[in-house]
PDB file of C-alpha atoms in Angstrom:
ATOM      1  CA  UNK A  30     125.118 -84.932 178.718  1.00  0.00           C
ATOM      2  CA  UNK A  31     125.925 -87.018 175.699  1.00  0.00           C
ATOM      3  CA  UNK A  32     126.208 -90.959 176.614  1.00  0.00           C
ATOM      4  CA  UNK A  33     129.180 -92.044 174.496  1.00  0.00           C
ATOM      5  CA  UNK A  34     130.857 -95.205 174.715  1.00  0.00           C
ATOM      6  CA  UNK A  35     134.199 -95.984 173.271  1.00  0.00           C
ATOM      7  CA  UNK A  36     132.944 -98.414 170.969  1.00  0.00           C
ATOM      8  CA  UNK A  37     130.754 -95.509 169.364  1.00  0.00           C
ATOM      9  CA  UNK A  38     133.400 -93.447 169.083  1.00  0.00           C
ATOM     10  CA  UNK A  39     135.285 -95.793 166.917  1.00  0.00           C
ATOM     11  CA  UNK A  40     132.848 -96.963 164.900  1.00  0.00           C
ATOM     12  CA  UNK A  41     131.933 -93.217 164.153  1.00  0.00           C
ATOM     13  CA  UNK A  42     135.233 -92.200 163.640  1.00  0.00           C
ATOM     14  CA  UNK A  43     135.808 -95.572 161.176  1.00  0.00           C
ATOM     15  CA  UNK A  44     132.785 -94.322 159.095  1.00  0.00           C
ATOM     16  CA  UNK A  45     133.867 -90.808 158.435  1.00  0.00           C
ATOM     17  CA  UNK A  46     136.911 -92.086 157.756  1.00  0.00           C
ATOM     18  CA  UNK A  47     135.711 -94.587 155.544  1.00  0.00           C
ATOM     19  CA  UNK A  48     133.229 -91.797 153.371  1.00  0.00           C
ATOM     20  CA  UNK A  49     135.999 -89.594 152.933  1.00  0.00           C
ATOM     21  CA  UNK A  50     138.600 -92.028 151.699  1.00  0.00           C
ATOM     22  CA  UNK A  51     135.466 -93.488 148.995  1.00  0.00           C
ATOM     23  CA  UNK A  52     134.960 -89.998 148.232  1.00  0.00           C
ATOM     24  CA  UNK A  53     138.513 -88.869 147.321  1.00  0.00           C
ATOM     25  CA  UNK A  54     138.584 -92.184 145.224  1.00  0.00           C
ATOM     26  CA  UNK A  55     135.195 -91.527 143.451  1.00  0.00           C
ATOM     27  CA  UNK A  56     136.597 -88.661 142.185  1.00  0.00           C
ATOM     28  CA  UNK A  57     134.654 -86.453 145.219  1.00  0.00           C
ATOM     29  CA  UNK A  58     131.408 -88.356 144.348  1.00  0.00           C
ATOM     30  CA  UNK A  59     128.144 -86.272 145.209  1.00  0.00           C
ATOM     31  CA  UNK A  60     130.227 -83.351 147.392  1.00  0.00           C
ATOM     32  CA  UNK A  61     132.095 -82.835 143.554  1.00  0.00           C
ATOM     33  CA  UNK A  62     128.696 -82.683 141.544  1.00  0.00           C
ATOM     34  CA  UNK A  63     126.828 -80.368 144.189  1.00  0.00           C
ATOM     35  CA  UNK A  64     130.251 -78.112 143.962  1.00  0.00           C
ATOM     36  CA  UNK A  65     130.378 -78.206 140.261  1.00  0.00           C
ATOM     37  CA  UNK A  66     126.528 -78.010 140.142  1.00  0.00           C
ATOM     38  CA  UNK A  67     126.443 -74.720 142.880  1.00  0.00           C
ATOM     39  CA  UNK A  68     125.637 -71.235 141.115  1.00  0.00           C
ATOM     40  CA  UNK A  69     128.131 -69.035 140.811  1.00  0.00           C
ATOM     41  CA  UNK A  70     128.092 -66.240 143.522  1.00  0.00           C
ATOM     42  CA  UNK A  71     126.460 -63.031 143.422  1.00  0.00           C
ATOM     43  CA  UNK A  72     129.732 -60.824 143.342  1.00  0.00           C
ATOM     44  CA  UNK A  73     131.399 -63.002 140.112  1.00  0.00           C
ATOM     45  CA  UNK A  74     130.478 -60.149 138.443  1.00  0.00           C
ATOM     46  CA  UNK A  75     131.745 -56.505 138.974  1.00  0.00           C
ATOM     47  CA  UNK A  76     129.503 -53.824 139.646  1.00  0.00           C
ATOM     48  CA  UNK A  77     130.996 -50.565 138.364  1.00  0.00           C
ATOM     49  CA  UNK A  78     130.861 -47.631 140.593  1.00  0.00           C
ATOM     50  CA  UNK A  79     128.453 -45.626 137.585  1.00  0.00           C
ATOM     51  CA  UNK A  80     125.434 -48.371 139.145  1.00  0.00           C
ATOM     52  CA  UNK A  81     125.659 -46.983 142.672  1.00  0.00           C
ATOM     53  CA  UNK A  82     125.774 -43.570 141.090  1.00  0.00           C
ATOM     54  CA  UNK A  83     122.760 -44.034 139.159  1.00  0.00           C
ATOM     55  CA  UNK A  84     121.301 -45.805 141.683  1.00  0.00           C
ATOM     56  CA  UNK A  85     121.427 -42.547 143.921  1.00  0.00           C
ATOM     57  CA  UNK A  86     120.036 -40.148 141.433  1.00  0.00           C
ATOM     58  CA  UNK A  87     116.999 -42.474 141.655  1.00  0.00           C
ATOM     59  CA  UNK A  88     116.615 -42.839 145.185  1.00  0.00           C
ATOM     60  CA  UNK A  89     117.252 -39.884 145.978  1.00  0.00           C
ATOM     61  CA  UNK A  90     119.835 -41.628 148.705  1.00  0.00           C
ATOM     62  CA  UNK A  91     123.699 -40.343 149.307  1.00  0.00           C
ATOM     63  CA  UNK A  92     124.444 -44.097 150.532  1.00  0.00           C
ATOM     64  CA  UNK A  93     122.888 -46.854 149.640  1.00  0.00           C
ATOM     65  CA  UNK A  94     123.625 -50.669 150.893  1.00  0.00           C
ATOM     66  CA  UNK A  95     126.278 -52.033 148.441  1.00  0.00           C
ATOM     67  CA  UNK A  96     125.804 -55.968 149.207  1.00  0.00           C
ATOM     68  CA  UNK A  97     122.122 -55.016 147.717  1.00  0.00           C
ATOM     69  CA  UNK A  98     123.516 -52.925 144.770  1.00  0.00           C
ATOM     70  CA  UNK A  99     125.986 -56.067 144.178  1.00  0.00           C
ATOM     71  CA  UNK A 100     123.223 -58.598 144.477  1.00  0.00           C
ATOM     72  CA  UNK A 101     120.714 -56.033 141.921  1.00  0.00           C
ATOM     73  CA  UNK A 102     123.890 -55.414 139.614  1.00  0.00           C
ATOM     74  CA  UNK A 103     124.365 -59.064 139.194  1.00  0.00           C
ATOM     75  CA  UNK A 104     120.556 -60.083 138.601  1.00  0.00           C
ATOM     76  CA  UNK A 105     119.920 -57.416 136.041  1.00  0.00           C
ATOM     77  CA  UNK A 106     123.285 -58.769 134.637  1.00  0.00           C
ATOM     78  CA  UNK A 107     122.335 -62.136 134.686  1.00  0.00           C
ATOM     79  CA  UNK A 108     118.556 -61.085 133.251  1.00  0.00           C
ATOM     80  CA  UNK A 109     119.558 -59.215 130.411  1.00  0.00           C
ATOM     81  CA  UNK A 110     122.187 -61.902 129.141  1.00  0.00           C
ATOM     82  CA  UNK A 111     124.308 -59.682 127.074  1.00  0.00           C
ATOM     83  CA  UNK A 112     126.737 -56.858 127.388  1.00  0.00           C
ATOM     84  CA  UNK A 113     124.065 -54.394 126.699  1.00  0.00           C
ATOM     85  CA  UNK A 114     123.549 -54.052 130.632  1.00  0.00           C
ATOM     86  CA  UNK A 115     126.409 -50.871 131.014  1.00  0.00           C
ATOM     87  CA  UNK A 116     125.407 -49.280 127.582  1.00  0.00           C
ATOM     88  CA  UNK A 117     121.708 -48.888 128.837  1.00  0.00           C
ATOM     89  CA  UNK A 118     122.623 -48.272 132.285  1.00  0.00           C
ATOM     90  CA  UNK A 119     125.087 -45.209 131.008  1.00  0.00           C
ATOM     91  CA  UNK A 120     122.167 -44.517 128.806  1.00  0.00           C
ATOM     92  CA  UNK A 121     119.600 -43.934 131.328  1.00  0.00           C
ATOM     93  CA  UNK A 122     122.393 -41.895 133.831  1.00  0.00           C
ATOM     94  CA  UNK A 123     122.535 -39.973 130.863  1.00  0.00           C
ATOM     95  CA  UNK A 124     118.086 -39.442 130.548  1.00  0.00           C
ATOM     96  CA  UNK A 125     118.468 -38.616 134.789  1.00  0.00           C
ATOM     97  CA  UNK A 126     121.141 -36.279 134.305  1.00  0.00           C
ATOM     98  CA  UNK A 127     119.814 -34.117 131.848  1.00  0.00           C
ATOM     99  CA  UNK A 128     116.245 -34.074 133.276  1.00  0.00           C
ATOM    100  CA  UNK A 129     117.338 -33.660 136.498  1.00  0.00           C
ATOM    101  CA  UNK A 130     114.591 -31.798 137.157  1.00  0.00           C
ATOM    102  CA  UNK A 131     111.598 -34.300 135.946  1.00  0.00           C
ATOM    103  CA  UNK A 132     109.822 -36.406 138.522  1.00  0.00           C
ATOM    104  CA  UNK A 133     107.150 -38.074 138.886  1.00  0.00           C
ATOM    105  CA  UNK A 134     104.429 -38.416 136.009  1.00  0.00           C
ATOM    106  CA  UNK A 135     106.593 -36.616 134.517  1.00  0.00           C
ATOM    107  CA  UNK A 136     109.211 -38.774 134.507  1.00  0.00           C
ATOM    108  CA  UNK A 137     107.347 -41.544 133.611  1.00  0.00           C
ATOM    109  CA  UNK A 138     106.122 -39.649 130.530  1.00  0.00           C
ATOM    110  CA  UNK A 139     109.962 -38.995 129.367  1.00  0.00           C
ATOM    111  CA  UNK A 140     110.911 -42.761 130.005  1.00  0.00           C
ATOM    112  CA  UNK A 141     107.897 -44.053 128.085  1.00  0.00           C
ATOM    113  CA  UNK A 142     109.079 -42.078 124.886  1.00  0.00           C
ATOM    114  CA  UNK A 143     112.579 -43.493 125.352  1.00  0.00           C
ATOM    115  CA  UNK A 144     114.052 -47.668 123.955  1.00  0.00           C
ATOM    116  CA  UNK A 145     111.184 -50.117 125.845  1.00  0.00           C
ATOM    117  CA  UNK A 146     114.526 -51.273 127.283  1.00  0.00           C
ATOM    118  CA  UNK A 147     115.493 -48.191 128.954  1.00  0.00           C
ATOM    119  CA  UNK A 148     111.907 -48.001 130.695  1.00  0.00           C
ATOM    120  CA  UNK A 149     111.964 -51.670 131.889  1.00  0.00           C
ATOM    121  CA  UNK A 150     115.570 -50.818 133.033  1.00  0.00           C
ATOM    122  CA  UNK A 151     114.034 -48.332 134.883  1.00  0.00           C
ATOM    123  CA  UNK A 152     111.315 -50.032 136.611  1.00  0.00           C
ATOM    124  CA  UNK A 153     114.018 -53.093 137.384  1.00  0.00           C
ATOM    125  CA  UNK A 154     116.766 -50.479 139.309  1.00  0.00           C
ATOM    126  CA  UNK A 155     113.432 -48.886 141.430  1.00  0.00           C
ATOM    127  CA  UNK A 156     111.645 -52.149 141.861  1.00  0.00           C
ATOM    128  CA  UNK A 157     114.798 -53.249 143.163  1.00  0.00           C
ATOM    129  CA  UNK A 158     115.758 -51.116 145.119  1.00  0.00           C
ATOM    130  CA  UNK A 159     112.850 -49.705 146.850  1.00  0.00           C
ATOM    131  CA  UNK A 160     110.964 -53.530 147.816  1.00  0.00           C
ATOM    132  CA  UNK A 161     114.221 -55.603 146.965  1.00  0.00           C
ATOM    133  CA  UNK A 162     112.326 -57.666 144.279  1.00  0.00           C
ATOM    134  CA  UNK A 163     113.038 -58.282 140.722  1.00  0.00           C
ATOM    135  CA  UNK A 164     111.783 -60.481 137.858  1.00  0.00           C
ATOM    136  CA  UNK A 165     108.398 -60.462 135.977  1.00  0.00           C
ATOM    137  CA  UNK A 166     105.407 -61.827 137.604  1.00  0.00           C
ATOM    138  CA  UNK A 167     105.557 -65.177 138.371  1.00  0.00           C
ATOM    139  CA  UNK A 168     109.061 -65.418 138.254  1.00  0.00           C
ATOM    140  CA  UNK A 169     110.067 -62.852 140.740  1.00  0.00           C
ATOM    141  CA  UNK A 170     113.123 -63.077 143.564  1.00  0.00           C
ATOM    142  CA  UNK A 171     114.019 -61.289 146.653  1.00  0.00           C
ATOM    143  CA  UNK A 172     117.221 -59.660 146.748  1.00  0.00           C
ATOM    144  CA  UNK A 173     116.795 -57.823 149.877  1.00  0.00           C
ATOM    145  CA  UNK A 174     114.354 -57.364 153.060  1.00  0.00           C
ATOM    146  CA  UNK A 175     115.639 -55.127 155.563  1.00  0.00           C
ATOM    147  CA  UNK A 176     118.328 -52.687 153.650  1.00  0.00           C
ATOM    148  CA  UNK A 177     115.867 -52.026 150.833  1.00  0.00           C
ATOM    149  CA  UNK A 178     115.420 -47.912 150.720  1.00  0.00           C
ATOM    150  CA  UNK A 179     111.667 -47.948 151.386  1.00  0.00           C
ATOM    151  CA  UNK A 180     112.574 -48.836 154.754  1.00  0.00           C
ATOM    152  CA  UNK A 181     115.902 -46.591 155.075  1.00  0.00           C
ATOM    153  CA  UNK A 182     113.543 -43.728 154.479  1.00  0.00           C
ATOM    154  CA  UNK A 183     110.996 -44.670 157.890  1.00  0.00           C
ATOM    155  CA  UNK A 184     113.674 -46.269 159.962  1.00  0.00           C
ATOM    156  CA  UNK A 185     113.228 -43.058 162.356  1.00  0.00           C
ATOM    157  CA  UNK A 186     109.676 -43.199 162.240  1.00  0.00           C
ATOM    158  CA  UNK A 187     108.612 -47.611 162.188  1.00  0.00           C
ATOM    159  CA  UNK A 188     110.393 -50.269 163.998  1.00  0.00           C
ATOM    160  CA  UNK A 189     112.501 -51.540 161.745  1.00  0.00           C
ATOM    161  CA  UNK A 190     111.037 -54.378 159.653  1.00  0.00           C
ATOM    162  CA  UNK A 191     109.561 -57.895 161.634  1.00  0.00           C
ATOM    163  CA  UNK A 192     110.444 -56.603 164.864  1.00  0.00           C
ATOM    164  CA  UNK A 193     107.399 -56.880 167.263  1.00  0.00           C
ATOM    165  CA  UNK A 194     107.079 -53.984 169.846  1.00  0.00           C
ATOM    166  CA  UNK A 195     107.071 -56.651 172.582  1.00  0.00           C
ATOM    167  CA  UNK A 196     107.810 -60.327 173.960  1.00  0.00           C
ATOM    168  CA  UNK A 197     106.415 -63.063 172.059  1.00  0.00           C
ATOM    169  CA  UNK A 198     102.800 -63.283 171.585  1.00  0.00           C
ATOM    170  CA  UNK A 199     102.479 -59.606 173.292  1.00  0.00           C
ATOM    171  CA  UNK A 200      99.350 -59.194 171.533  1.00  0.00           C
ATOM    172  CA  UNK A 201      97.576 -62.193 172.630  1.00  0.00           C
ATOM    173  CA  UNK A 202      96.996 -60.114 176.335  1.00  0.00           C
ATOM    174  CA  UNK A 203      94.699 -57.063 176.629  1.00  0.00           C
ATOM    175  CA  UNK A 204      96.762 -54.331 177.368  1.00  0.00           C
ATOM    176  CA  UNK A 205      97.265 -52.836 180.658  1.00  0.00           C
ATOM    177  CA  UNK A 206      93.763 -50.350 182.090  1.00  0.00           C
ATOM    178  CA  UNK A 207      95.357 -46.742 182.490  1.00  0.00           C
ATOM    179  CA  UNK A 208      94.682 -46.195 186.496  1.00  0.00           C
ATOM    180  CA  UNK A 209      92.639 -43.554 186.882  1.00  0.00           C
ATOM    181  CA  UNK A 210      93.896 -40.435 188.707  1.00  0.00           C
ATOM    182  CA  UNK A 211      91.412 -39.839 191.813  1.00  0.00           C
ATOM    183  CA  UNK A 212      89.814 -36.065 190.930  1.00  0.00           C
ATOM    184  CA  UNK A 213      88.181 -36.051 194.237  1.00  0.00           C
ATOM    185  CA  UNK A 214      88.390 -32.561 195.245  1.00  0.00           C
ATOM    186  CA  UNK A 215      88.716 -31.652 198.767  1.00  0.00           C
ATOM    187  CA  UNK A 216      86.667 -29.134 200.460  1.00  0.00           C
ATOM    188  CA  UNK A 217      88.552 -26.543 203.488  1.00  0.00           C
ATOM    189  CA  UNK A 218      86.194 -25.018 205.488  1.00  0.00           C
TER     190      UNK A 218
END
């Protein structure tokens, strides 16, 4: 139970008051700089509905997680700095759709004789996608843990991501000893 006296009450109450009111006549003092300073949010930017398209011919997925194609969409826009992004994202629909049938090495043979830009592109939407990190070495951020496809495709088969089979610390106790079934066989006579 929380021991609070009138007095403490006021004088709380008389201090919030009193930080708002200097705020508002600071003009909003540090809350207006750490607004003014906050990134803009991940879905500023519009993701056209060609991304998610492209992004299941590559996956191999009918439906993938859209807060993680939003939060990819807007990276890749905000990495590549330019209006290029759609272009070479149309561009590389365009490689998929017409060698629908490459995979593999394959694949990677066809995208290695295409633009350098179209390959990194390439390795950005998968990279993405499948372990929800992008950025170079060094520079690299998560986008996404447990809705990234590599573990859509073994969520019947693994526990889903940081789960632990049991209570906490299961693992510090041996496990159980099987009883054994008695085999003792009976003789009639």
């Amino acid at each position: 139970m929380i021991n609070l006296s009138r007095r403490r009450l006021v004088l709380g109450t008389a201090g919030v008051l009193a930080a708002g009111i200097s705020s508002q006549m600071l003009g909003g003092g540090v809350f207006a700089t750490l607004a003014q300073a906050a990134p803009p949010l991940a879905s500023a930017v519009t993701m056209p509905a060609s991304f998610m398209k492209l992004s299941e011919q590559l996956t191999g997925m009918d439906s993938l997680e859209p807060h993680l194609g939003q939060a990819l969409y807007s990276w890749l826009h905000q990495a590549q700095n330019n209006a290029q992004l759609d272009t070479q994202l149309d561009a590389l629909s365009a490689l998929i759709t017409a060698h629908s049938s490459v995979v593999g090495d394959d694949l990677h043979q066809l995208l290695a004789q295409q633009p350098a830009e179209l390959a990194a592109l390439y390795q950005q939407l998968v990279s993405g996608w499948y372990l929800g990190v992008v950025g170079q070495p060094g520079s690299q951020k998560c986008i996404g843990f447990e809705n990234i496809v590599s573990y859509q495709l073994l969520k019947n088969n693994l526990l889903p991501p940081s789960y632990a089979p049991g209570e906490p610390n299961f693992w510090v106790n041996k496990p159980a000893v099987p009883q054994q079934h008695s085999t003792e066989v009976i003789a009639h006579g």
